[in-house]
Every structure is written in structure tokens, then in C-alpha cells.
PDB file of N, CA, C and O in Angstrom:
ATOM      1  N   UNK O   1     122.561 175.086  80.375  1.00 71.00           N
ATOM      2  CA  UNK O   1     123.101 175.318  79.045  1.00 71.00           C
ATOM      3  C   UNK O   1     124.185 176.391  79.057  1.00 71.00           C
ATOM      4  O   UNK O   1     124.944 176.681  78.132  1.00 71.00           O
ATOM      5  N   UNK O   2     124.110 176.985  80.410  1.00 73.00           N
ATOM      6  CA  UNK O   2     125.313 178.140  80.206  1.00 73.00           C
ATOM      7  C   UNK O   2     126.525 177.886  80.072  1.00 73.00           C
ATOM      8  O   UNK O   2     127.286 178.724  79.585  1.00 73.00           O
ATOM      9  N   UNK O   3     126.904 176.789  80.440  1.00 90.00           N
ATOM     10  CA  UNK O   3     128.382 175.856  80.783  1.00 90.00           C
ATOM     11  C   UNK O   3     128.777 175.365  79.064  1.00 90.00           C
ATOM     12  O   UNK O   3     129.906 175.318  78.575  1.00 90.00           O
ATOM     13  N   UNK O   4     127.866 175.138  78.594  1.00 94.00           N
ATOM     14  CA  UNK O   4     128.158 175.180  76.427  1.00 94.00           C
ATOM     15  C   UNK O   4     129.287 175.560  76.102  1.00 94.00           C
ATOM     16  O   UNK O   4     129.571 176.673  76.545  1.00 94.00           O
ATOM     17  N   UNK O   5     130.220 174.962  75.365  1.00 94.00           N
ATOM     18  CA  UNK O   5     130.826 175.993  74.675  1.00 94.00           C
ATOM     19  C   UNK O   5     129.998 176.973  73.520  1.00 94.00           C
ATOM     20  O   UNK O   5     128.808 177.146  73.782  1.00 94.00           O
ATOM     21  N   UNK O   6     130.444 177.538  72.443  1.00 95.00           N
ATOM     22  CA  UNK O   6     129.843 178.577  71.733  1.00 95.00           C
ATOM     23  C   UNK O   6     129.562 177.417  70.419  1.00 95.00           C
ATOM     24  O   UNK O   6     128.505 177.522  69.797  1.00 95.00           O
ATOM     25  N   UNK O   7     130.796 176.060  69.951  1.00 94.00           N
ATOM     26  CA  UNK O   7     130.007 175.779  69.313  1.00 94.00           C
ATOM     27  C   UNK O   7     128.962 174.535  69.270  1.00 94.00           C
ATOM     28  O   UNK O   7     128.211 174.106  68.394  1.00 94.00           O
ATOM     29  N   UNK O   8     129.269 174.121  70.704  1.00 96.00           N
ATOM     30  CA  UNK O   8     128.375 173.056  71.637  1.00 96.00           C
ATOM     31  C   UNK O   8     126.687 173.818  71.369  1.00 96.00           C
ATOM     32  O   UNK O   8     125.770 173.198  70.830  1.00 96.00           O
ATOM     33  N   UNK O   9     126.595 174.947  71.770  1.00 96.00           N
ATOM     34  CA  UNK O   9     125.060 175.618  71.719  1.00 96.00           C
ATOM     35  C   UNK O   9     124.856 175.429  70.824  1.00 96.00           C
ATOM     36  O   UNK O   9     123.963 174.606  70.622  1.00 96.00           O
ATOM     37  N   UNK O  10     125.614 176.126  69.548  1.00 97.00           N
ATOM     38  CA  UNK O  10     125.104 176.628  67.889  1.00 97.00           C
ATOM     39  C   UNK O  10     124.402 174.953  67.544  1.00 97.00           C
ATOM     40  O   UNK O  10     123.282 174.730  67.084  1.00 97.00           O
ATOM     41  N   UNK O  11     125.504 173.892  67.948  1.00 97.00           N
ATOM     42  CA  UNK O  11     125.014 172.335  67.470  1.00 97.00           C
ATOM     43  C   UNK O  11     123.529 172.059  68.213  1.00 97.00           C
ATOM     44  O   UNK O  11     122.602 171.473  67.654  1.00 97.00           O
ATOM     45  N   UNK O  12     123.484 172.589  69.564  1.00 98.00           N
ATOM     46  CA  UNK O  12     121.900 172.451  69.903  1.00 98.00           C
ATOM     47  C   UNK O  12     120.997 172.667  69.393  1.00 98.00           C
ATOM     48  O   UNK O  12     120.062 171.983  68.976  1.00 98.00           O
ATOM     49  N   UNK O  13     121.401 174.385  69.397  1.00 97.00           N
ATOM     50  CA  UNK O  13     120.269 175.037  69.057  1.00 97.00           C
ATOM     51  C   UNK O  13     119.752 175.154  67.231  1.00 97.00           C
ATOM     52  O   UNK O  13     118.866 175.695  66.570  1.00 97.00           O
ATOM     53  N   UNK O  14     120.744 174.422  67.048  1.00 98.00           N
ATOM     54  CA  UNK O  14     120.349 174.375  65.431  1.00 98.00           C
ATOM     55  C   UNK O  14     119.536 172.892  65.105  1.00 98.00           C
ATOM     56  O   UNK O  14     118.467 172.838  64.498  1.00 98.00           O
ATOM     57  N   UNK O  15     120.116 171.970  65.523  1.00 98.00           N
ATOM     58  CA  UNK O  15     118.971 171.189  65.829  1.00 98.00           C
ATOM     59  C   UNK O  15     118.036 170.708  66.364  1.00 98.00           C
ATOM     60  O   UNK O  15     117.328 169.874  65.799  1.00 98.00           O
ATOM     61  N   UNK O  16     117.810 171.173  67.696  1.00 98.00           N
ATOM     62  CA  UNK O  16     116.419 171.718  68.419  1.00 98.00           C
ATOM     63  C   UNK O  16     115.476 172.189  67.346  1.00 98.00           C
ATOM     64  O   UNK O  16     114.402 171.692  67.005  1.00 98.00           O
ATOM     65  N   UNK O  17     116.258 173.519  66.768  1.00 98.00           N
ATOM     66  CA  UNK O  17     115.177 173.891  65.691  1.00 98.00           C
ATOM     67  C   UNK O  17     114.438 173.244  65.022  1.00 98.00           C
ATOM     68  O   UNK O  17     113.212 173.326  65.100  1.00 98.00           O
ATOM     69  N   UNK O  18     115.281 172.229  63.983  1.00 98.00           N
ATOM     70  CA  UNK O  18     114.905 171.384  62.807  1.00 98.00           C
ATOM     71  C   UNK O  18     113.580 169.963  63.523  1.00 98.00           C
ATOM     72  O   UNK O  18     112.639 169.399  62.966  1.00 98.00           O
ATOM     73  N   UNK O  19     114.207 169.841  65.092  1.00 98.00           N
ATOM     74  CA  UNK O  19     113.222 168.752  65.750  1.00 98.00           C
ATOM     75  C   UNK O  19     112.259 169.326  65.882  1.00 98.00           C
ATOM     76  O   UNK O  19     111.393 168.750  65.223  1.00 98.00           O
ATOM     77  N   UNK O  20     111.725 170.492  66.558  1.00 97.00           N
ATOM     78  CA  UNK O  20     110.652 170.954  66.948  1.00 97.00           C
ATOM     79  C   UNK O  20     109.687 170.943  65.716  1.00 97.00           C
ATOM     80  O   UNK O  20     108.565 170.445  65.621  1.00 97.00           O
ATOM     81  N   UNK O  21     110.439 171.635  64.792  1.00 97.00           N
ATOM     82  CA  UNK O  21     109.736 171.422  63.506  1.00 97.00           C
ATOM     83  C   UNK O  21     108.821 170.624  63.187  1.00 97.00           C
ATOM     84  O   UNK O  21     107.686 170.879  62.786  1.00 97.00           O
ATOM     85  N   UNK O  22     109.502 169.282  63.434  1.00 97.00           N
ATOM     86  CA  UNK O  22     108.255 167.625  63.243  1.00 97.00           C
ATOM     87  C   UNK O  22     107.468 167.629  64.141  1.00 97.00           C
ATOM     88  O   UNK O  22     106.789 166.603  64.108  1.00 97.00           O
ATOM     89  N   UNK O  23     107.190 168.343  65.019  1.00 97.00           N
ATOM     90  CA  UNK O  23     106.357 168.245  66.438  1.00 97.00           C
ATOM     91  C   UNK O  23     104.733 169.182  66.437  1.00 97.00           C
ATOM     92  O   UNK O  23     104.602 170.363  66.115  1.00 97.00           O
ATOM     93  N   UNK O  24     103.785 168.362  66.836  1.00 97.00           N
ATOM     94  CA  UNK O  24     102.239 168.639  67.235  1.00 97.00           C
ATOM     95  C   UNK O  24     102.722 170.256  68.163  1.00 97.00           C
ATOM     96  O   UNK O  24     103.804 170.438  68.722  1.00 97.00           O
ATOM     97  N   UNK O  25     101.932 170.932  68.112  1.00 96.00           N
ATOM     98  CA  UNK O  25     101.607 172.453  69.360  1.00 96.00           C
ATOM     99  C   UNK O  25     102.097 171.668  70.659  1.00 96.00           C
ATOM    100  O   UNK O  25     103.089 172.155  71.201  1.00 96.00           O
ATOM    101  N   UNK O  26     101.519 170.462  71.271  1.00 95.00           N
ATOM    102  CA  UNK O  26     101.741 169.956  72.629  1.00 95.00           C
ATOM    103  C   UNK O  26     102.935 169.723  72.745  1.00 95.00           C
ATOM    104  O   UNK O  26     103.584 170.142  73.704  1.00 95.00           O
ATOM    105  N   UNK O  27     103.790 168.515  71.123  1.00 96.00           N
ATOM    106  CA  UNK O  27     104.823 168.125  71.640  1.00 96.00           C
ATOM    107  C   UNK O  27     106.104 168.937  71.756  1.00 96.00           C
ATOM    108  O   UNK O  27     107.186 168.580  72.225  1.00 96.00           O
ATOM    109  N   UNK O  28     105.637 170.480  71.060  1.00 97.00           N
ATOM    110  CA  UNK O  28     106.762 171.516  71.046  1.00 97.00           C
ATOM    111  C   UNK O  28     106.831 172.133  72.532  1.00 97.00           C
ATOM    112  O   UNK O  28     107.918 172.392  73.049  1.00 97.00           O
ATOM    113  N   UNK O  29     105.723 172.332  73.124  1.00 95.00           N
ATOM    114  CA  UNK O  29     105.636 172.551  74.328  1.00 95.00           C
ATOM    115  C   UNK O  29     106.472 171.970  75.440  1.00 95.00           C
ATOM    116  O   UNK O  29     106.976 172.735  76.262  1.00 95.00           O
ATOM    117  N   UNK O  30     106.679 170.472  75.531  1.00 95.00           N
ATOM    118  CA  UNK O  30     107.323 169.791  76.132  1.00 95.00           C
ATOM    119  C   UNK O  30     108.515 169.396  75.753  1.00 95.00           C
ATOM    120  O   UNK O  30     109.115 168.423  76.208  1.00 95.00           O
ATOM    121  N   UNK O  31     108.978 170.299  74.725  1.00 97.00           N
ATOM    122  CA  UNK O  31     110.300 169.977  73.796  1.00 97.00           C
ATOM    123  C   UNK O  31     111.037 171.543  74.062  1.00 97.00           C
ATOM    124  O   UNK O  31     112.211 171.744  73.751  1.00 97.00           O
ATOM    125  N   UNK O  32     110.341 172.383  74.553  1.00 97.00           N
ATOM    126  CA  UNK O  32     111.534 173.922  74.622  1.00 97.00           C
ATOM    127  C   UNK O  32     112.804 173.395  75.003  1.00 97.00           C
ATOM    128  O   UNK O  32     113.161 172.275  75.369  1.00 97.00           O
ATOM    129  N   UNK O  33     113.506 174.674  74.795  1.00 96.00           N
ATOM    130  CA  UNK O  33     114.454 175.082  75.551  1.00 96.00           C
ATOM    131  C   UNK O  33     114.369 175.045  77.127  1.00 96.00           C
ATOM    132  O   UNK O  33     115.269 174.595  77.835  1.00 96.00           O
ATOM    133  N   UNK O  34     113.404 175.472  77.505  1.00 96.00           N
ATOM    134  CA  UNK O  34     113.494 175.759  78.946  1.00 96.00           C
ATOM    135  C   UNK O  34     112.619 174.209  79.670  1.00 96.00           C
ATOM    136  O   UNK O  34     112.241 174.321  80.836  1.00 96.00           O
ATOM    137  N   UNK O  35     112.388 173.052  79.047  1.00 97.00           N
ATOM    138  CA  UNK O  35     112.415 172.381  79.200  1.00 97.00           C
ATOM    139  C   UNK O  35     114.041 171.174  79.232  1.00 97.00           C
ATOM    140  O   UNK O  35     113.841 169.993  79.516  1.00 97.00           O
ATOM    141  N   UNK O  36     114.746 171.403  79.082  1.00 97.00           N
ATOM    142  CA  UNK O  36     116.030 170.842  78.808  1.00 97.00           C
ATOM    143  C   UNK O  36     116.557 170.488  80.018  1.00 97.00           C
ATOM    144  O   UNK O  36     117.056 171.553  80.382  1.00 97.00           O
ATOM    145  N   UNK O  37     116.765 169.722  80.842  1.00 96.00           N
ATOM    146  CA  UNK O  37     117.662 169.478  82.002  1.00 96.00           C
ATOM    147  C   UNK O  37     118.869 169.099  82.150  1.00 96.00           C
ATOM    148  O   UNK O  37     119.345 169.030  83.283  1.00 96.00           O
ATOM    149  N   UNK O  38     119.580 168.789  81.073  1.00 96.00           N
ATOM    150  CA  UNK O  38     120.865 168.693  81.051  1.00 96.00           C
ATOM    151  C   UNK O  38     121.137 168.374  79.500  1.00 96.00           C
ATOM    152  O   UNK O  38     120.300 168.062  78.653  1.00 96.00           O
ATOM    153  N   UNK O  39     122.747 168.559  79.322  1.00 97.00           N
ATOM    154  CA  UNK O  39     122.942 168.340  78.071  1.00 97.00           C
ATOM    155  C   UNK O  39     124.723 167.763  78.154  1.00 97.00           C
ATOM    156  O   UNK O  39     125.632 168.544  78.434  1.00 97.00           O
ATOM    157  N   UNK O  40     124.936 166.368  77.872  1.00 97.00           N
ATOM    158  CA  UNK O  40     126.259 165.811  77.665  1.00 97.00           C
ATOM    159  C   UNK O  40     126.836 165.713  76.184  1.00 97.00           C
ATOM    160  O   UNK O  40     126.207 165.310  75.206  1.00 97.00           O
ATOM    161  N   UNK O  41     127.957 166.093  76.204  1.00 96.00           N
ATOM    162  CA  UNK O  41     128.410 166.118  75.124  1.00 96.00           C
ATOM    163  C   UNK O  41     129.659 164.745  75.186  1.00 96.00           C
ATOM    164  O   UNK O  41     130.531 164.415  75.990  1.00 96.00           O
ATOM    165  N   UNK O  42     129.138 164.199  73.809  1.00 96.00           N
ATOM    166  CA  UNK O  42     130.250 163.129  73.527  1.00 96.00           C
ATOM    167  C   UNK O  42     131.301 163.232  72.455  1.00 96.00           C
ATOM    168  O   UNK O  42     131.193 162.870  71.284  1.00 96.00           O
ATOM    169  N   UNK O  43     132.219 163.722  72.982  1.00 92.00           N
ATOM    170  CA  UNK O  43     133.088 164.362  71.659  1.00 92.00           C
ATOM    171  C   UNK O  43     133.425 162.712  70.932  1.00 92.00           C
ATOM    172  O   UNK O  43     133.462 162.657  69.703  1.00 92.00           O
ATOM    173  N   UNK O  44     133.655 161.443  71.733  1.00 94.00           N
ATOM    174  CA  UNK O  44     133.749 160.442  70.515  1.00 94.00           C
ATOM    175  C   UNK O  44     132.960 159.917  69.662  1.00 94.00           C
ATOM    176  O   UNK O  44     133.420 159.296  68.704  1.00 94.00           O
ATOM    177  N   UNK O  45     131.714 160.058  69.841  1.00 93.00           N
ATOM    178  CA  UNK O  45     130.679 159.715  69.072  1.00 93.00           C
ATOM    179  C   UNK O  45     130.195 160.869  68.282  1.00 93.00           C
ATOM    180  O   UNK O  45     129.430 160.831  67.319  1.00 93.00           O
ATOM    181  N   UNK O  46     130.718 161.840  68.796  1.00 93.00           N
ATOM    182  CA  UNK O  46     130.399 163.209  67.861  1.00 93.00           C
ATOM    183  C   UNK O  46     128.205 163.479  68.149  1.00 93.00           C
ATOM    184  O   UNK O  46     127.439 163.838  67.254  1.00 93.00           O
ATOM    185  N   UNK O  47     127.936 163.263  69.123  1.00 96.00           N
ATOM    186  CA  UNK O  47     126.764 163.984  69.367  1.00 96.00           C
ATOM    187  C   UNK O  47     126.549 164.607  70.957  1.00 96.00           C
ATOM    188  O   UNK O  47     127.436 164.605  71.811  1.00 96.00           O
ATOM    189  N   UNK O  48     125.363 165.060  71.117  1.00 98.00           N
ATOM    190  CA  UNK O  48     125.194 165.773  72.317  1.00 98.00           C
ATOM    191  C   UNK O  48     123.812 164.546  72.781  1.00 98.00           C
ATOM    192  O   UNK O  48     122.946 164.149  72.001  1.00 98.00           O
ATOM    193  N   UNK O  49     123.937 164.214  74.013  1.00 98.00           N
ATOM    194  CA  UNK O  49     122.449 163.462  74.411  1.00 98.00           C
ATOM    195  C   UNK O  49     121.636 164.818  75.736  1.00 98.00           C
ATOM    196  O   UNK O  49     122.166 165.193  76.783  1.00 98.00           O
ATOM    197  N   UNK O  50     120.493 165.187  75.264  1.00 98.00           N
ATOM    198  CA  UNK O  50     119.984 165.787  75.561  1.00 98.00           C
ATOM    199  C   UNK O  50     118.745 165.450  76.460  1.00 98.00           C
ATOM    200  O   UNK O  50     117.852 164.644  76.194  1.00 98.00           O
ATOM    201  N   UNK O  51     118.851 166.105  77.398  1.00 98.00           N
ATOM    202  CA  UNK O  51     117.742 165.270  78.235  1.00 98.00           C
ATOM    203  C   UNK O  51     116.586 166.585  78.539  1.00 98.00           C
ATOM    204  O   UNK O  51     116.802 167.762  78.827  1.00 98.00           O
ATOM    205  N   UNK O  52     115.135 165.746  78.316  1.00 97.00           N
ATOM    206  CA  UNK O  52     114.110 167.062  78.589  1.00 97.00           C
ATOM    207  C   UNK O  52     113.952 166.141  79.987  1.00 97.00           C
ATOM    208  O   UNK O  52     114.383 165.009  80.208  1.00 97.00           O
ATOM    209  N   UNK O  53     113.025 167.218  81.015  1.00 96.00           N
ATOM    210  CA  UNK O  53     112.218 166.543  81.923  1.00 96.00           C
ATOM    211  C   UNK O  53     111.581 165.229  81.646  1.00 96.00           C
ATOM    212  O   UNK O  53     111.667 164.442  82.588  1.00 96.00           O
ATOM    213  N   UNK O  54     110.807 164.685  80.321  1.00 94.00           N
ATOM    214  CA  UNK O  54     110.558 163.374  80.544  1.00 94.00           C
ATOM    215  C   UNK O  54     110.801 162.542  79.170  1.00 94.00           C
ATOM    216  O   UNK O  54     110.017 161.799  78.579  1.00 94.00           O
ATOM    217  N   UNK O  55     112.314 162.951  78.809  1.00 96.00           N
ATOM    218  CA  UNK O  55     112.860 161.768  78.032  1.00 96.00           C
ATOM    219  C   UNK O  55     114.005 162.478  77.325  1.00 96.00           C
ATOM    220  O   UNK O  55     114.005 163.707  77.254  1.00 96.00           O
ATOM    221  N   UNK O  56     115.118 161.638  76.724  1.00 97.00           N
ATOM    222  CA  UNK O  56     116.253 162.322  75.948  1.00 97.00           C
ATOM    223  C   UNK O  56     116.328 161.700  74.606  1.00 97.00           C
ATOM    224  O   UNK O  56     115.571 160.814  74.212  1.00 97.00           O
ATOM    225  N   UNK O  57     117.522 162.353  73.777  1.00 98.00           N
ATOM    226  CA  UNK O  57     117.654 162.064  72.221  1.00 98.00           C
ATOM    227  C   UNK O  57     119.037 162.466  71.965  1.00 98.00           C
ATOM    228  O   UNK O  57     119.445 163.603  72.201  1.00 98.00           O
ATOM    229  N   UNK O  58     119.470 161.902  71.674  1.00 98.00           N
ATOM    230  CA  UNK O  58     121.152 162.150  70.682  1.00 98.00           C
ATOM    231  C   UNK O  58     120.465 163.196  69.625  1.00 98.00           C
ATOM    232  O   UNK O  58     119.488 163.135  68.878  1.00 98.00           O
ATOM    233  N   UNK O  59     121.381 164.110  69.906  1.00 98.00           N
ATOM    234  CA  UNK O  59     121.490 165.149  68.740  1.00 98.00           C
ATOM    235  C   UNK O  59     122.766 165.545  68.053  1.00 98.00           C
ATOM    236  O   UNK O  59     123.662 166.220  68.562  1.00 98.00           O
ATOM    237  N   UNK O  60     122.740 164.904  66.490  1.00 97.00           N
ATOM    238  CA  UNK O  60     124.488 164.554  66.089  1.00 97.00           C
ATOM    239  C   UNK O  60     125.097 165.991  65.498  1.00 97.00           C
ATOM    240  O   UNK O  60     124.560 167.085  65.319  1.00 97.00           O
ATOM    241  N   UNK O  61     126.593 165.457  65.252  1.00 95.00           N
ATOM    242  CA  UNK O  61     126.698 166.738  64.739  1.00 95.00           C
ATOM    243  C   UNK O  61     126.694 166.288  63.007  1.00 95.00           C
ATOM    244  O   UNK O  61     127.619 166.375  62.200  1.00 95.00           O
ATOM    245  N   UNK O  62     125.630 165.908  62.856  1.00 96.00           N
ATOM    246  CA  UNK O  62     124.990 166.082  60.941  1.00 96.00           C
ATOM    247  C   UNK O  62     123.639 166.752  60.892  1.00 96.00           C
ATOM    248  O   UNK O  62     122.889 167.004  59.948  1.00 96.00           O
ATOM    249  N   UNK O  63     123.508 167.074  62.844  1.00 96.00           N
ATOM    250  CA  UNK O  63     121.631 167.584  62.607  1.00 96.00           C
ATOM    251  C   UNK O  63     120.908 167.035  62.384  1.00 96.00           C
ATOM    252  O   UNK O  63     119.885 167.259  61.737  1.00 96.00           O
ATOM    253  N   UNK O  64     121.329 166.054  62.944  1.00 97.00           N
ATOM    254  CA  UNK O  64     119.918 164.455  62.794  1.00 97.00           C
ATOM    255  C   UNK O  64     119.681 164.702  64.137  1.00 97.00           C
ATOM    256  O   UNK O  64     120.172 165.710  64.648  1.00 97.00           O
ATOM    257  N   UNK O  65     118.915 163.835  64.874  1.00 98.00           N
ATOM    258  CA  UNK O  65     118.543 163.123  66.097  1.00 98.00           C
ATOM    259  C   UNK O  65     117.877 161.751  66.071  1.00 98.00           C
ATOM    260  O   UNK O  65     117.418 161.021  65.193  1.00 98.00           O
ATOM    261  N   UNK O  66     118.026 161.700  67.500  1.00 97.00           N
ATOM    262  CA  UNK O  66     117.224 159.944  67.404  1.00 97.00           C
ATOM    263  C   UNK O  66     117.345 159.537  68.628  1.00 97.00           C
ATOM    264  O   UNK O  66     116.932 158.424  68.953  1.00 97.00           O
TER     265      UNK O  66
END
């Protein structure tokens, strides 16, 4: 995540937040930050696809995911 730009993170980490939110104690666990293994950004589609150790999610820039 260090390679981010400043407002590549803010778009993560602001919706990381809002996901974890919907998530059981376990599934936040397996949803950190420090679970994250990579993160691509698609400037034409306007989201980031985020990959944990065992699965990923488009995270847009409206702060949705899916």
C-alpha cells in the first residue's frame, strides 16, 4: 500500500471502513488492512480491485464495493 498515491489510500481506506462495518468479528479479521495483498487501480473504470489473501472486491470511487 505504500506505492498509493495520497488520494488512491484516502479512496481505500475510506471504504475499507464502511465494508468492515457489514462484517461478523471473524469476517473483519480476515478483511484488515494488513490482510491486503495487493491493490490495482483502474483509473478507467474509476475503482480500485483489492485483493485480501483469500479473495478480492472492486472498491469504487462512490464508496460502494462489490
Amino acid at each position: 500500500m505504500n506505492k498509493l498515491s495520497a488520494n488512491t489510500k484516502l479512496l481505500l481506506l475510506t471504504v475499507h471502513g464502511k465494508h468492515i462495518k457489514t462484517m461478523s468479528p471473524e469476517e473483519k479479521e480476515k478483511h484488515s488492512l494488513e490482510n491486503i495483498v495487493k491493490v490495482v487501480v483502474d483509473h478507467k473504470n474509476k475503482y480500485l480491485k483489492v485483493y485480501y489473501k483469500h479473495e478480492w472486491y472492486h472498491y469504487t470511487n462512490k464508496g460502494s464495493w462489490y
